[in-house]
Structure formats: C-alpha cells, structure tokens
mmCIF file of C-alpha atoms in Angstrom:
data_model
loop_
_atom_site.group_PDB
_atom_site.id
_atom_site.type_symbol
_atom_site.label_atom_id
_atom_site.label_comp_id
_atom_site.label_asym_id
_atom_site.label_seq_id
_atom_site.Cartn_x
_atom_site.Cartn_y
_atom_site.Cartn_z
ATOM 1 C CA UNK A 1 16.436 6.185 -4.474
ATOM 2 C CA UNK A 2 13.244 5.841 -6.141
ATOM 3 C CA UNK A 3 10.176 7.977 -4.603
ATOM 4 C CA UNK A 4 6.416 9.195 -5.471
ATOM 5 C CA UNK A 5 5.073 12.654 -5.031
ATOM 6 C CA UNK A 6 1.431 13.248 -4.809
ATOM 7 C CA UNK A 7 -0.451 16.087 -4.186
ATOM 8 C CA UNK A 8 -1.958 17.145 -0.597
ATOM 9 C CA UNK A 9 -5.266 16.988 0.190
ATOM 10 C CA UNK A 10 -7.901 16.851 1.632
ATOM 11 C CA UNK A 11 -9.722 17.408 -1.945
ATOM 12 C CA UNK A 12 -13.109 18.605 -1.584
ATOM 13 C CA UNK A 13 -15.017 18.327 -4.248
ATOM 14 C CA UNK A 14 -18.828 18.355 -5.156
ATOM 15 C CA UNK A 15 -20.788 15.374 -6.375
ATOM 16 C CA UNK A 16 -20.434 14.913 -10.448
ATOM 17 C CA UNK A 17 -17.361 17.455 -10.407
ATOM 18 C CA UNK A 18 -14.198 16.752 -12.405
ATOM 19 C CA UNK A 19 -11.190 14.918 -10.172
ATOM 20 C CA UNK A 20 -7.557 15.265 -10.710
ATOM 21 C CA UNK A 21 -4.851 13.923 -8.263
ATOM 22 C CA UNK A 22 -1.341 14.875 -9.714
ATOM 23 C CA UNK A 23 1.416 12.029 -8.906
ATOM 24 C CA UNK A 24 5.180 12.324 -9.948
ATOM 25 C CA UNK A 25 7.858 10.032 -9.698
ATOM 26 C CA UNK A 26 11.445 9.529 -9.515
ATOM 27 C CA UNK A 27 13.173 6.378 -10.621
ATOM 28 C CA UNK A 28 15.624 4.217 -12.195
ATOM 29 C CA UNK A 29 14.538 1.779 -15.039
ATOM 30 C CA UNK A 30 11.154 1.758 -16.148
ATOM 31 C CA UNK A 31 8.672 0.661 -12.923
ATOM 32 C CA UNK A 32 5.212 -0.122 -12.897
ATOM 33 C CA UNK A 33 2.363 2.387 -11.490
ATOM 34 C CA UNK A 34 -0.390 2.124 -9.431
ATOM 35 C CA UNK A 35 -3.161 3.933 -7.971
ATOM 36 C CA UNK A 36 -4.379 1.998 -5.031
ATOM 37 C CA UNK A 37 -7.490 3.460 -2.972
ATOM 38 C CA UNK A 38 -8.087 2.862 0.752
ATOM 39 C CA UNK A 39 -11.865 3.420 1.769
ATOM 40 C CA UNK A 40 -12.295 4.707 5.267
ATOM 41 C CA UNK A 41 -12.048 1.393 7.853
ATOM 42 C CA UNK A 42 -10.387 -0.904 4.840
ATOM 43 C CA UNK A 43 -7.159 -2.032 3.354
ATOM 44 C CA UNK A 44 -5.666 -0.647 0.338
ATOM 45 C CA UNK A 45 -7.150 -2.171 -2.669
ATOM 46 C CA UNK A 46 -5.915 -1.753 -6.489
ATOM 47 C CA UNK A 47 -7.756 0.867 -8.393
ATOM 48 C CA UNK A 48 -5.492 0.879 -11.704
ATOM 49 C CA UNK A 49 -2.198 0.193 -12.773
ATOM 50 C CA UNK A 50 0.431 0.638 -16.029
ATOM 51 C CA UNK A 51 3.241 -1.044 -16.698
ATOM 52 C CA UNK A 52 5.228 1.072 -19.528
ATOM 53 C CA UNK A 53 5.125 4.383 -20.780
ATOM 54 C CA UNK A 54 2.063 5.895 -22.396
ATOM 55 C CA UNK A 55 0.176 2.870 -21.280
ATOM 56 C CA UNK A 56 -3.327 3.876 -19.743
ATOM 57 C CA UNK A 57 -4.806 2.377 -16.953
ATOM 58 C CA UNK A 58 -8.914 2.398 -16.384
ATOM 59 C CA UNK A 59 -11.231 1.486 -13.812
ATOM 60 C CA UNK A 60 -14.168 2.775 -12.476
ATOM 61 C CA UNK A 61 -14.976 5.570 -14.175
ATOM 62 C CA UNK A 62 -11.061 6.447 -13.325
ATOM 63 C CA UNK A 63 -7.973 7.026 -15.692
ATOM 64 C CA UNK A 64 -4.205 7.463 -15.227
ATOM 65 C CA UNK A 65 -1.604 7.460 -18.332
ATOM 66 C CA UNK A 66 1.887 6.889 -17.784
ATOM 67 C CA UNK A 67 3.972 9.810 -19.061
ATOM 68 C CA UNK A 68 7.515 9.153 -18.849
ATOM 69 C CA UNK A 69 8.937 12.516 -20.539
ATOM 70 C CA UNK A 70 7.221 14.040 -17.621
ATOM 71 C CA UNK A 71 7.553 10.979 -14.863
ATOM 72 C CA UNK A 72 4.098 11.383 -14.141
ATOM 73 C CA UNK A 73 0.525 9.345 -13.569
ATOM 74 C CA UNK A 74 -2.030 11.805 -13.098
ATOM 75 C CA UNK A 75 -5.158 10.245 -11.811
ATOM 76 C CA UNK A 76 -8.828 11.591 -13.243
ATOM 77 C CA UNK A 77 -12.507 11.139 -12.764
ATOM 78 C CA UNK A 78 -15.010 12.874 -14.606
ATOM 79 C CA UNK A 79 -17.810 13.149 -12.497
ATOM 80 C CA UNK A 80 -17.351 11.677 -8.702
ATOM 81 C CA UNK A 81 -19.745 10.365 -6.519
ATOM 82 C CA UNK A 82 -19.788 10.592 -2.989
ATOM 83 C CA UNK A 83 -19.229 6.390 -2.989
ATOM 84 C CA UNK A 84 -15.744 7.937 -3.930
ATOM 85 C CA UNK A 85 -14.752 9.676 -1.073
ATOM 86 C CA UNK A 86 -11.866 7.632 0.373
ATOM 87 C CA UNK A 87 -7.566 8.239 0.197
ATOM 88 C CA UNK A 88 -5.674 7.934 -2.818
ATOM 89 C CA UNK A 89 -2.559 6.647 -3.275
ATOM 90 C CA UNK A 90 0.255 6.584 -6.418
ATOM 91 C CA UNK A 91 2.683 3.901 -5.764
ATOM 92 C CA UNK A 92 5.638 2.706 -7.939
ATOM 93 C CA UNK A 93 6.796 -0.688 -8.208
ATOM 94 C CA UNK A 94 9.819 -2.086 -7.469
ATOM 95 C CA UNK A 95 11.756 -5.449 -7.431
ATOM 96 C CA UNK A 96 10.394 -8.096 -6.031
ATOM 97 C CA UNK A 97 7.101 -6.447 -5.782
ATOM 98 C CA UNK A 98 7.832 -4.243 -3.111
ATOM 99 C CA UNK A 99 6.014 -0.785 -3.583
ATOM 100 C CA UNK A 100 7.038 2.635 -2.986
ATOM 101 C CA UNK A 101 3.846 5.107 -1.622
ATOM 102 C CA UNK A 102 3.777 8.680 -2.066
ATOM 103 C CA UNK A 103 2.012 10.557 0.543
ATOM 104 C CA UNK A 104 -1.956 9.768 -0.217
ATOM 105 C CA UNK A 105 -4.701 12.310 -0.931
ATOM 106 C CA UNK A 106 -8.094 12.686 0.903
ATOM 107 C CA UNK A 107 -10.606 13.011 -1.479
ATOM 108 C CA UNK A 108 -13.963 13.929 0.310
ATOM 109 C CA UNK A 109 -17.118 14.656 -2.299
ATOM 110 C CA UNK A 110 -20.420 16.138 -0.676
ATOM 111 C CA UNK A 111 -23.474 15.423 -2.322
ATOM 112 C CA UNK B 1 -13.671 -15.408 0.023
ATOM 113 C CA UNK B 2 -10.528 -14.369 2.558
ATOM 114 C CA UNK B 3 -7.864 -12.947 0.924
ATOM 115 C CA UNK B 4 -5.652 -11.846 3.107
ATOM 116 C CA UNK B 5 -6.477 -11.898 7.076
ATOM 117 C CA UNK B 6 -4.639 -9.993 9.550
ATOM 118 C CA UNK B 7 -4.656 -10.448 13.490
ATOM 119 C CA UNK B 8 -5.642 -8.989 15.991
ATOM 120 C CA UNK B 9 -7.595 -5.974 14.645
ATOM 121 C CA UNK B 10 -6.380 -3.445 17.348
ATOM 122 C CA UNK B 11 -4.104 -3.319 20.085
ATOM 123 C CA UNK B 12 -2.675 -1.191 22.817
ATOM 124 C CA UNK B 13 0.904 -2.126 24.341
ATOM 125 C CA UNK B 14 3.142 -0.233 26.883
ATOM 126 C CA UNK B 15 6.291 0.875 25.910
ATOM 127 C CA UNK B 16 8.352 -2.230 26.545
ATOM 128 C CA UNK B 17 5.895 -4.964 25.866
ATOM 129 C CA UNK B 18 6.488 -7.348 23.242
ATOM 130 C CA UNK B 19 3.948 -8.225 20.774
ATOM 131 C CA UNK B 20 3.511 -10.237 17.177
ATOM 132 C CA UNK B 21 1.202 -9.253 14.321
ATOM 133 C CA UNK B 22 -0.100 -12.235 12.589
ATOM 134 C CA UNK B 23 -1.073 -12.493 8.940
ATOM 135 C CA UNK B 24 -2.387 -15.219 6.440
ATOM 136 C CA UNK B 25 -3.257 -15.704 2.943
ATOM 137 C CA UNK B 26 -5.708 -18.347 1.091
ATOM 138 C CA UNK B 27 -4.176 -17.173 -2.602
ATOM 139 C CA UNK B 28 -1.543 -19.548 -2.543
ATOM 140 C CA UNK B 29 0.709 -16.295 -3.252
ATOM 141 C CA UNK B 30 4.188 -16.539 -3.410
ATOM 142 C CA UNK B 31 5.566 -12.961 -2.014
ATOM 143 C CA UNK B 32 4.283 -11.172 1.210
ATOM 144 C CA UNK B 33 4.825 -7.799 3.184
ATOM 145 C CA UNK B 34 4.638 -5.387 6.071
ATOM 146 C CA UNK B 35 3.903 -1.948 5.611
ATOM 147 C CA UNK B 36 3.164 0.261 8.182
ATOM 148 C CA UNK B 37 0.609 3.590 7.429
ATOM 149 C CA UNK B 38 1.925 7.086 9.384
ATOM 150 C CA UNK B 39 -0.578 10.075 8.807
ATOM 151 C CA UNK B 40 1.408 12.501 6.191
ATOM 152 C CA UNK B 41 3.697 9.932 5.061
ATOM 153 C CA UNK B 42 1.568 6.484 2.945
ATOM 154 C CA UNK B 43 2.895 3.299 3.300
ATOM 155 C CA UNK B 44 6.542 2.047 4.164
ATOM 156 C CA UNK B 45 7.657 -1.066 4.039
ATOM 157 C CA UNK B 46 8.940 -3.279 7.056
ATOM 158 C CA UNK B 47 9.788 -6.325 5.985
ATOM 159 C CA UNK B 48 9.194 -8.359 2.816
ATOM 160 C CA UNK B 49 9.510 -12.159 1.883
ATOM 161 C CA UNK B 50 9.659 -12.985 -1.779
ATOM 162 C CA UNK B 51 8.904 -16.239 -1.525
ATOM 163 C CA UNK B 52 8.667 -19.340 1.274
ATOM 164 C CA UNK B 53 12.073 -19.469 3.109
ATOM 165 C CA UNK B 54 13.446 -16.223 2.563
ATOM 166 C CA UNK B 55 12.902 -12.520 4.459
ATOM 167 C CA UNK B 56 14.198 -9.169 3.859
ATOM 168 C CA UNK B 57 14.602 -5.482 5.333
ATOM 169 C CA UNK B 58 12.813 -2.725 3.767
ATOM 170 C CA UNK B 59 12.806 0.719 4.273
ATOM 171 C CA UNK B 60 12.047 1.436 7.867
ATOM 172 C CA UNK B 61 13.056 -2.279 9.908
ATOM 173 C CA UNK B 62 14.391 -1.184 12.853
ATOM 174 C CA UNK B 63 12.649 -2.282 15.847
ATOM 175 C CA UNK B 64 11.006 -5.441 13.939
ATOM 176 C CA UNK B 65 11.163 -8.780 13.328
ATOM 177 C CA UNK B 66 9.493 -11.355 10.768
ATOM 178 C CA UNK B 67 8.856 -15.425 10.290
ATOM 179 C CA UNK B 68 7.971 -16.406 7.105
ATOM 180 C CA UNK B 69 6.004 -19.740 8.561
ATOM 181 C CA UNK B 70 4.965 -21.154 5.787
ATOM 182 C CA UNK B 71 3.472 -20.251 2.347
ATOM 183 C CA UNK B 72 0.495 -19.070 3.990
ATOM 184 C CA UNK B 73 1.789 -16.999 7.148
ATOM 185 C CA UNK B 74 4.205 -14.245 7.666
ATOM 186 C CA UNK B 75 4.167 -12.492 11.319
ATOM 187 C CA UNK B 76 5.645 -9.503 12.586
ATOM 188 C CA UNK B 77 7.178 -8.894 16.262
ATOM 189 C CA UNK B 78 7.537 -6.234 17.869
ATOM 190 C CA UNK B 79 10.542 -7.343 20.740
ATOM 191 C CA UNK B 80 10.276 -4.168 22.710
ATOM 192 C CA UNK B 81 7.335 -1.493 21.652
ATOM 193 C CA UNK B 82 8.420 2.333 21.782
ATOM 194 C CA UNK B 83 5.539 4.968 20.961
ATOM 195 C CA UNK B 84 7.239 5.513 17.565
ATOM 196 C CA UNK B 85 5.953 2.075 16.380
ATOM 197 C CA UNK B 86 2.273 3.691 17.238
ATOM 198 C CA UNK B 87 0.895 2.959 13.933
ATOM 199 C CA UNK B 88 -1.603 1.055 11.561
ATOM 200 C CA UNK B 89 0.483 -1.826 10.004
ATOM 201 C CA UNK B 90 -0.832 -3.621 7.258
ATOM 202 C CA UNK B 91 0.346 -7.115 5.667
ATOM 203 C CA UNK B 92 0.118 -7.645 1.792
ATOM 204 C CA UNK B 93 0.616 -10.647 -0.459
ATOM 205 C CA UNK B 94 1.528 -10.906 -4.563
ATOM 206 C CA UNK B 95 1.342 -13.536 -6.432
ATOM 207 C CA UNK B 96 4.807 -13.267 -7.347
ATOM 208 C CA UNK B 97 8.058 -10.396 -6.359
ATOM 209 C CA UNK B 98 7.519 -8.293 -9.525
ATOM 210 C CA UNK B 99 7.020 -5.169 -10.200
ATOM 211 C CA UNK B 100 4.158 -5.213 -12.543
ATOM 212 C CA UNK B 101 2.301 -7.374 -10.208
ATOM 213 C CA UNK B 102 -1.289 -6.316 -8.173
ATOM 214 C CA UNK B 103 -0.725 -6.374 -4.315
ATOM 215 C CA UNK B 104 -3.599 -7.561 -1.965
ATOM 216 C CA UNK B 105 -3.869 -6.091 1.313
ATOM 217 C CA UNK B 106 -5.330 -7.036 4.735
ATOM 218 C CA UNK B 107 -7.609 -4.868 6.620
ATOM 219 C CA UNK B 108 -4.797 -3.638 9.277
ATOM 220 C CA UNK B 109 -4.116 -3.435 12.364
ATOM 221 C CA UNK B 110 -4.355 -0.413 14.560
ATOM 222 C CA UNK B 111 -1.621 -0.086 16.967
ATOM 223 C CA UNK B 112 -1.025 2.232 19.998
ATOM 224 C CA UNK B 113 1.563 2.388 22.339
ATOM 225 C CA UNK B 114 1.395 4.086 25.357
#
C-alpha cells in the first residue's frame, strides 16, 4: 500500500540556518503531496502542496518539488525563525481525499 | 471565522466507558475525517465520509464508530474505551474526496484512558 517516509527529528537548528526535512514516498498512480505543519497546542494546517511531478510548491519562505524519478518532496527553508519551530509533516493523497502521514519531524530553532 | 470545531477539548475515560467525539464544520464541505495522532507514528485515519450519507473504514477502525449527521457534523464513538485508544484524535473536512484537495483540521482532542 501506499506510505510516506520522513526523516526523524527533533531538528535543532539555529535561528536564520538552512532547513531540510527529507520525505519519500511509495505509491501507485501519481498522488498529490503535502507538507502540513502542526504548531505546538494546534491542528494541522496546510503549509504547501503539488499535485504532479516536478511541480513546486511555496509558502512561507518554504519550498518542496515533487521528484518522481526519486519519489521524493524534500521540504526547505533558507533561513528559519524561531516562529518556525513546530512538527512537520509529508502526507500523500489519496482517493477520496483521505491522506496518508509519514511519521512528522520536530523542528525546534533557538534564537 | 470557525472552520472546523471539535468537542470536548480533553477527556479522561476508564477503560470500559463509552464516549463520542463531536465535530462540525461552517465550510459547507462535502468530505470529512477522523484521524487519530500516536507519538512516533503521524496521523491515521479512523473513519472517513466522502460526502452526506455515506461512511467508511480507514486504516486503523477497530474499536470505533461514526454518524455522518448531516453536512455539517460527523461524530466519533468510542463503545467501550481500552488504553490503546489513549490518543489525540483530530476531525478534518475537504471540500471535496480528492486527492489534490487542501484538508482543514480541528484543534483535537486529547484523550486518556485510564
């Protein structure tokens, strides 16, 4: 069946560093990604998305490119702030909207 | 500005007790869902209900129990809490069951069972 890899964390990282959560994925057809974020207390919220291959999604500052020769959708920041400190998650979508979650990813930045 | 509301907020239950989760949506959205957060392992979902009338089993559904109410409300019921249900489930609504379409989540609710 259809699942989404991520990378451990926590990721601790200084303010204005350089952020990169790896996310692979294993499916059938061509699904949509995601990167939803979940700030501590809060629901999951949409960060970015792509819907076919070598499509980029943006948002915030963040960036995520759908690679299908490698079934991946690495997400990257530039420079975090410490407003960015929260859990990361790459999700795939499936029929009927229903998504598929890897593991999520701490990402903690000290000022 | 609601989005999607989820009821209560916390709750503790012993093992046994029976229990339902409510959720709403002002979106008019057609598809909604349960998902339920486990440290180590994201989100799985419960139960699903692509549109008014209709439910069905996801991933992990053992244990549960939904009601699509209406457009607006699906709950969740828990018949019989066990300790492995201790959890932080969380409802979500889409405008419609594709894949290429945003989800909008509620805030949770943080379950223990004792």
């Amino acid at each position: 069946g259809d699942s989404v890899t991520q990378m451990e964390g926590p990721v601790t990282l200084s303010e204005e560093a350089f952020l990169t959560i790896n996310c692979t994925y294993t499916a059938t057809g061509y699904p949509s990604l995601f990167w939803y974020v979940q700030y501590p207390g809060e629901g999951l919220q949409l960060l970015l998305k792509a819907t076919k291959a070598d499509d980029k999604g943006s948002n915030k500052g963040f960036e995520a490119t759908y690679r299908k020769e490698t079934t991946s959708f690495h997400l990257e920041k530039g420079s975090v702030q410490v407003s960015d400190s929260a859990v990361y998650f790459c999700a795939l979508g499936n029929s009927w909207g229903k998504l598929q979650f890897g593991a999520g990813t701490q990402v903690v930045v000290t000022p | 500005n609601a989005g999607v509301t989820q009821t209560p907020k916390f709750q503790v239950l012993k093992t046994g007790q029976s229990m339902t989760l409510q959720c709403a949506q002002d979106m008019n959205h057609n598809s909604m869902y349960w998902y339920r957060q486990d440290p180590g392992m994201g989100l799985r979902l419960i139960y699903y209900s692509a549109s008014e009338g209709t439910t069905d089993k996801g991933e992990v559904p053992n244990g549960y129990n939904v009601s699509r109410l209406n457009k607006r409300e699906f709950s969740l019921r828990l018949e019989s809490a066990a300790p492995s249900q201790t959890s932080v489930y969380f409802c979500a609504s889409s405008p419609e069951g594709r894949m290429n379409t945003e989800a909008f989540f509620g805030q949770g609710t943080r379950l223990t069972v004792v």
